[in-house]
Amino acid sequence: QCRKQDGGAPNDPFLTDPRDCKFDPASLQCPVGDGPSCLNADQVAAMKVYYAGSTNLSTGAVIAPGNARGSETSNPSALGFALNESSTEPTFDSLFKWVFGLTWQWQTFDFNKDMATVDQVLAADLNANSTDLRPFQAKGGKLILYHGFADPLIPSQTTINYFNALVQTMTGSNSAKSVTQTQQFARLFMAPGMWHCKDGPGPNAFGGSIQQQAPSYDPKYDLLSGLTQWVERGTPPQSVIATKYLEDAAQSGIAMQRPLCPYPQFPQYNGSGNPTVAQSYKCKGDGNDDLNPTPAPIYGP
């Protein structure tokens, strides 16, 4: 239902910018009861929460954005649905036992009051959401962030929120000029169709530490080499060509290549040409930079 809405090629099995997609899971609800090719009422409700994220129900404040449309997969290696279904407890809920004790039961968690307790105990050790990077910038530091737009484990919009907050902190504004200023030392690359750090239906090899190796260490294909060039020669990466291998195995050959662009730009299909080659795309903004659910200040950027 979201194809041709997100700037990608017409037959992509993934979304270039999932925020462009307005798919409502209620459209798949069974007329009556349940069935193998439709969702029952509970499943619809669960998917709406999956997309909406967590909120403080008493105030409506957003705690964290939900998972992007297009991140729904039961592939075990994706750390998504299959990971949660294989456990009798929510993934990583042991963190909360550090706060509430070993006998704590996840069913008792109350977002309205317990989030404050968790932050009080764990924030100093676990939170890494400071957006004041002026000392880092002053020393000549360069930062590259990337996130898979189909990440089912950590919602991709959290990293966009961090970058937007970084721009605001560093410049006092979120204008286009402020983004350009911030990009002098920090750039974010969103990877369409990539799961948690690697794999997924989109082009997912571009120099990340646990990815398949990029076809070349040339900064054109390898983002780490691009970072090195930026630090040593002062030339920032304008884009990087990400590669999707057949069966996600480099030895099997290349299935497609596509540029990843510095946010808020995304690869836009030219409308003609071979959709599997990078030359058929250009980096372009899509005007949807304000579609991210932003956490309340108490919960971070």
Coordinates of C-alpha atoms in Angstrom, one line a residue:
Q1 CA 0.0 0.0 0.0
C2 CA 3.0 2.3 0.4
R3 CA 4.8 1.7 -2.9
K4 CA 5.4 4.8 -5.1
Q5 CA 4.8 7.1 -2.0
D6 CA 8.3 7.2 -0.7
G7 CA 10.6 8.2 -3.5
G8 CA 11.9 4.7 -4.1
A9 CA 11.7 2.5 -7.2
P10 CA 8.1 1.2 -8.0
N11 CA 8.9 -2.4 -7.1
D12 CA 11.1 -2.0 -4.1
P13 CA 10.5 -4.6 -1.4
F14 CA 11.2 -1.9 1.2
L15 CA 10.4 1.8 2.0
T16 CA 12.9 4.6 1.2
D17 CA 11.3 6.9 3.8
P18 CA 8.7 5.0 5.8
R19 CA 7.4 8.3 7.3
D20 CA 5.7 8.9 4.0
C21 CA 3.6 5.8 4.5
K22 CA 0.2 6.2 6.2
F23 CA -0.8 2.5 6.2
D24 CA -3.4 1.7 8.9
P25 CA -3.4 -2.0 10.1
A26 CA -7.1 -1.7 10.7
S27 CA -7.4 -2.1 6.9
L28 CA -6.4 -5.7 7.4
Q29 CA -8.9 -6.5 10.2
C30 CA -11.0 -9.6 9.7
P31 CA -14.7 -8.9 9.1
V32 CA -15.5 -11.3 11.9
G33 CA -13.2 -13.1 14.3
D34 CA -9.8 -14.3 13.0
G35 CA -8.3 -15.8 9.9
P36 CA -5.0 -16.7 8.3
S37 CA -5.0 -13.8 5.9
C38 CA -6.4 -11.0 8.1
L39 CA -5.8 -9.5 11.6
N40 CA -8.1 -9.9 14.6
A41 CA -9.0 -7.0 16.7
D42 CA -6.2 -7.6 19.3
Q43 CA -3.6 -7.9 16.5
V44 CA -4.7 -4.6 15.0
A45 CA -4.5 -2.9 18.4
A46 CA -1.0 -4.4 18.9
M47 CA 0.3 -3.1 15.6
K48 CA -1.1 0.3 16.2
V49 CA 1.0 0.4 19.4
Y50 CA 4.0 -1.0 17.5
Y51 CA 3.8 2.0 15.1
A52 CA 2.8 4.6 17.7
G53 CA 5.5 3.9 20.3
S54 CA 5.3 4.4 24.1
T55 CA 3.6 7.2 25.8
N56 CA 2.8 8.4 29.3
L57 CA -0.9 7.6 29.3
S58 CA -1.7 10.2 32.0
T59 CA -0.1 13.1 30.1
G60 CA 0.1 11.9 26.5
A61 CA 3.8 12.7 26.5
V62 CA 5.8 10.7 24.0
I63 CA 8.4 8.5 25.6
A64 CA 9.9 7.0 22.4
P65 CA 8.7 6.8 18.8
G66 CA 7.3 3.6 17.5
N67 CA 8.7 1.3 14.9
A68 CA 8.6 2.4 11.3
R69 CA 6.3 0.9 8.8
G70 CA 8.3 -1.6 6.8
S71 CA 10.1 -2.9 9.8
E72 CA 7.6 -5.8 10.3
T73 CA 9.5 -9.0 9.8
S74 CA 9.6 -12.4 11.5
N75 CA 13.1 -13.2 10.2
P76 CA 15.0 -14.5 13.4
S77 CA 18.1 -12.6 12.5
A78 CA 16.3 -9.3 12.4
L79 CA 15.8 -9.1 16.2
G80 CA 12.2 -8.2 15.7
F81 CA 9.0 -10.2 16.1
A82 CA 10.7 -13.6 16.1
L83 CA 13.0 -12.6 18.9
N84 CA 10.1 -11.5 21.1
E85 CA 8.0 -14.5 20.3
S86 CA 10.8 -16.8 21.3
S87 CA 10.9 -15.5 24.9
T88 CA 8.4 -15.6 27.8
E89 CA 9.4 -12.1 28.7
P90 CA 9.9 -8.8 26.8
T91 CA 13.3 -8.4 25.2
F92 CA 15.9 -6.9 27.5
D93 CA 13.5 -6.5 30.4
S94 CA 16.3 -7.6 32.8
L95 CA 17.3 -3.9 32.7
F96 CA 14.2 -3.2 34.7
K97 CA 15.2 -5.8 37.3
W98 CA 18.2 -3.6 38.1
V99 CA 15.7 -1.0 39.2
F100 CA 12.8 -3.0 40.7
G101 CA 14.5 -6.1 41.9
L102 CA 14.8 -9.7 40.7
T103 CA 11.2 -10.6 41.6
W104 CA 9.7 -7.8 39.4
Q105 CA 7.1 -8.9 36.8
W106 CA 7.0 -7.1 33.5
Q107 CA 3.1 -7.1 33.5
T108 CA 3.2 -4.6 36.4
F109 CA 5.1 -1.9 34.6
D110 CA 3.3 1.4 34.6
F111 CA 4.5 3.9 32.0
N112 CA 2.7 6.7 33.9
K113 CA 5.0 6.5 36.9
D114 CA 7.7 3.8 36.5
M115 CA 9.6 5.5 33.7
A116 CA 10.6 8.3 36.1
T117 CA 12.0 5.7 38.5
V118 CA 13.9 3.9 35.8
D119 CA 15.5 7.1 34.6
Q120 CA 16.4 8.1 38.2
V121 CA 18.3 4.9 38.7
L122 CA 19.8 4.1 35.3
A123 CA 20.0 7.4 33.3
A124 CA 23.5 8.3 34.6
D125 CA 25.0 5.0 33.5
L126 CA 23.0 4.2 30.4
N127 CA 21.7 7.3 28.7
A128 CA 23.8 8.7 25.9
N129 CA 21.5 11.5 24.6
S130 CA 23.5 14.6 25.2
T131 CA 23.4 16.9 22.2
D132 CA 26.1 19.3 23.3
L133 CA 29.0 18.2 21.2
R134 CA 30.8 21.6 21.2
P135 CA 34.0 20.3 22.8
F136 CA 34.1 17.4 20.3
Q137 CA 33.5 19.8 17.4
A138 CA 36.1 22.3 18.8
K139 CA 38.8 19.6 18.7
G140 CA 38.1 19.0 15.0
G141 CA 36.0 15.8 15.6
K142 CA 33.8 14.4 12.8
L143 CA 30.8 12.3 13.5
I144 CA 28.9 9.9 11.2
L145 CA 25.6 8.3 12.3
Y146 CA 23.7 5.7 10.4
H147 CA 20.5 3.7 11.1
G148 CA 18.5 1.2 9.2
F149 CA 15.1 2.5 8.3
A150 CA 13.6 -1.0 8.8
D151 CA 15.2 -1.6 12.2
P152 CA 12.7 -3.7 14.2
L153 CA 14.8 -3.5 17.4
I154 CA 15.6 0.2 17.9
P155 CA 13.1 2.5 16.2
S156 CA 14.9 4.3 13.4
Q157 CA 13.2 7.6 14.2
T158 CA 15.1 7.8 17.5
T159 CA 18.3 8.6 15.6
I160 CA 16.6 11.2 13.4
N161 CA 15.3 12.8 16.6
Y162 CA 18.8 12.8 18.0
F163 CA 20.2 14.5 14.9
N164 CA 17.4 17.1 14.9
A165 CA 18.1 17.8 18.6
L166 CA 21.8 18.0 17.8
V167 CA 21.2 20.7 15.2
Q168 CA 19.0 22.7 17.6
T169 CA 21.6 22.5 20.4
M170 CA 24.6 23.4 18.2
T171 CA 23.0 26.2 16.3
G172 CA 19.9 27.3 18.2
S173 CA 17.7 26.6 15.3
N174 CA 16.4 23.8 13.0
S175 CA 16.5 25.8 9.8
A176 CA 18.0 24.4 6.6
K177 CA 20.9 26.7 7.2
S178 CA 21.4 25.2 10.7
V179 CA 21.3 21.7 9.3
T180 CA 24.1 22.7 6.8
Q181 CA 26.1 24.2 9.6
T182 CA 25.8 21.1 11.7
Q183 CA 26.8 18.9 8.8
Q184 CA 30.2 20.6 8.8
F185 CA 31.1 18.1 11.6
A186 CA 28.2 15.6 11.9
R187 CA 26.1 13.8 9.3
L188 CA 23.4 11.2 9.5
F189 CA 22.8 8.5 6.9
M190 CA 19.5 6.6 7.0
A191 CA 19.6 3.2 5.2
P192 CA 16.3 2.3 3.6
G193 CA 15.3 -1.4 4.1
M194 CA 18.1 -2.2 6.5
W195 CA 17.4 -4.1 9.7
H196 CA 19.4 -3.6 12.9
C197 CA 22.8 -2.5 11.8
K198 CA 22.9 -5.0 8.9
D199 CA 20.9 -7.3 6.5
G200 CA 17.3 -6.7 5.5
P201 CA 15.7 -6.3 2.0
G202 CA 17.4 -3.0 1.2
P203 CA 21.1 -2.3 0.2
N204 CA 22.8 -2.9 3.5
A205 CA 26.6 -3.1 3.0
F206 CA 28.5 0.2 3.2
G207 CA 31.2 -0.2 5.7
G208 CA 29.5 -0.9 9.0
S209 CA 31.5 -3.0 11.4
I210 CA 29.2 -6.1 11.4
Q211 CA 28.0 -5.8 7.8
Q212 CA 29.1 -7.7 4.7
Q213 CA 32.2 -5.9 3.4
A214 CA 31.6 -3.1 0.9
P215 CA 32.7 -3.9 -2.6
S216 CA 35.6 -1.5 -2.2
Y217 CA 37.3 0.5 0.6
D218 CA 36.9 3.5 -1.7
P219 CA 34.9 6.2 0.2
K220 CA 32.5 6.0 -2.6
Y221 CA 31.3 2.7 -1.3
D222 CA 32.6 2.5 2.3
L223 CA 31.4 5.0 4.9
L224 CA 34.2 4.3 7.3
S225 CA 36.7 5.2 4.6
G226 CA 34.6 8.3 4.0
L227 CA 34.9 9.3 7.7
T228 CA 38.7 8.7 7.5
Q229 CA 38.9 11.0 4.4
W230 CA 36.8 13.6 6.1
V231 CA 39.1 13.7 9.2
E232 CA 42.4 13.5 7.3
R233 CA 41.6 15.5 4.2
G234 CA 38.6 17.6 5.2
T235 CA 36.4 16.2 2.5
P236 CA 33.0 15.1 3.9
P237 CA 31.0 12.3 2.3
Q238 CA 28.3 13.7 0.1
S239 CA 26.8 10.2 -0.2
V240 CA 27.8 6.6 -0.1
I241 CA 26.8 3.8 -2.5
A242 CA 25.2 1.0 -0.4
T243 CA 25.2 -2.5 -1.9
K244 CA 22.7 -5.4 -1.6
Y245 CA 24.3 -8.7 -2.3
L246 CA 22.4 -11.7 -3.7
E247 CA 21.4 -13.7 -0.6
D248 CA 23.3 -11.2 1.5
A249 CA 26.6 -12.9 0.5
A250 CA 29.3 -11.0 -1.2
Q251 CA 30.5 -14.0 -3.1
S252 CA 27.1 -14.4 -4.7
G253 CA 27.3 -11.1 -6.6
I254 CA 25.5 -7.7 -6.4
A255 CA 21.7 -7.6 -6.5
M256 CA 21.4 -3.8 -6.4
Q257 CA 23.2 -0.6 -5.4
R258 CA 21.8 2.7 -4.2
P259 CA 23.1 5.9 -2.7
L260 CA 22.6 6.7 0.9
C261 CA 22.3 10.4 1.4
P262 CA 23.1 12.8 4.3
Y263 CA 19.8 13.4 6.2
P264 CA 17.4 15.1 5.5
Q265 CA 18.0 14.0 1.9
F266 CA 17.0 10.5 0.6
P267 CA 17.7 8.6 -2.6
Q268 CA 15.0 9.6 -5.1
Y269 CA 14.4 7.4 -8.2
N270 CA 14.7 9.4 -11.4
G271 CA 11.6 7.8 -12.8
S272 CA 13.4 5.8 -15.5
G273 CA 16.5 3.7 -15.8
N274 CA 17.6 0.5 -14.2
P275 CA 16.4 0.7 -10.6
T276 CA 19.2 -1.6 -9.4
V277 CA 22.0 0.8 -10.2
A278 CA 23.0 3.8 -8.1
Q279 CA 23.0 6.2 -11.2
S280 CA 19.2 6.0 -11.4
Y281 CA 18.9 7.9 -8.1
K282 CA 19.7 11.4 -6.8
C283 CA 19.8 12.7 -3.3
K284 CA 16.9 15.0 -2.6
G285 CA 14.9 16.2 0.4
D286 CA 11.3 15.0 0.6
G287 CA 9.8 17.7 2.8
N288 CA 8.8 15.3 5.6
D289 CA 11.4 16.2 8.2
D290 CA 8.7 17.1 10.7
L291 CA 7.0 13.8 10.8
N292 CA 9.0 12.3 13.6
P293 CA 7.1 11.8 16.9
T294 CA 9.4 13.8 19.3
P295 CA 9.9 12.6 22.9
A296 CA 8.9 15.0 25.7
P297 CA 12.1 16.8 27.0
I298 CA 12.1 14.6 30.2
Y299 CA 12.7 11.5 28.0
G300 CA 15.5 12.9 25.9
P301 CA 16.0 14.1 22.4

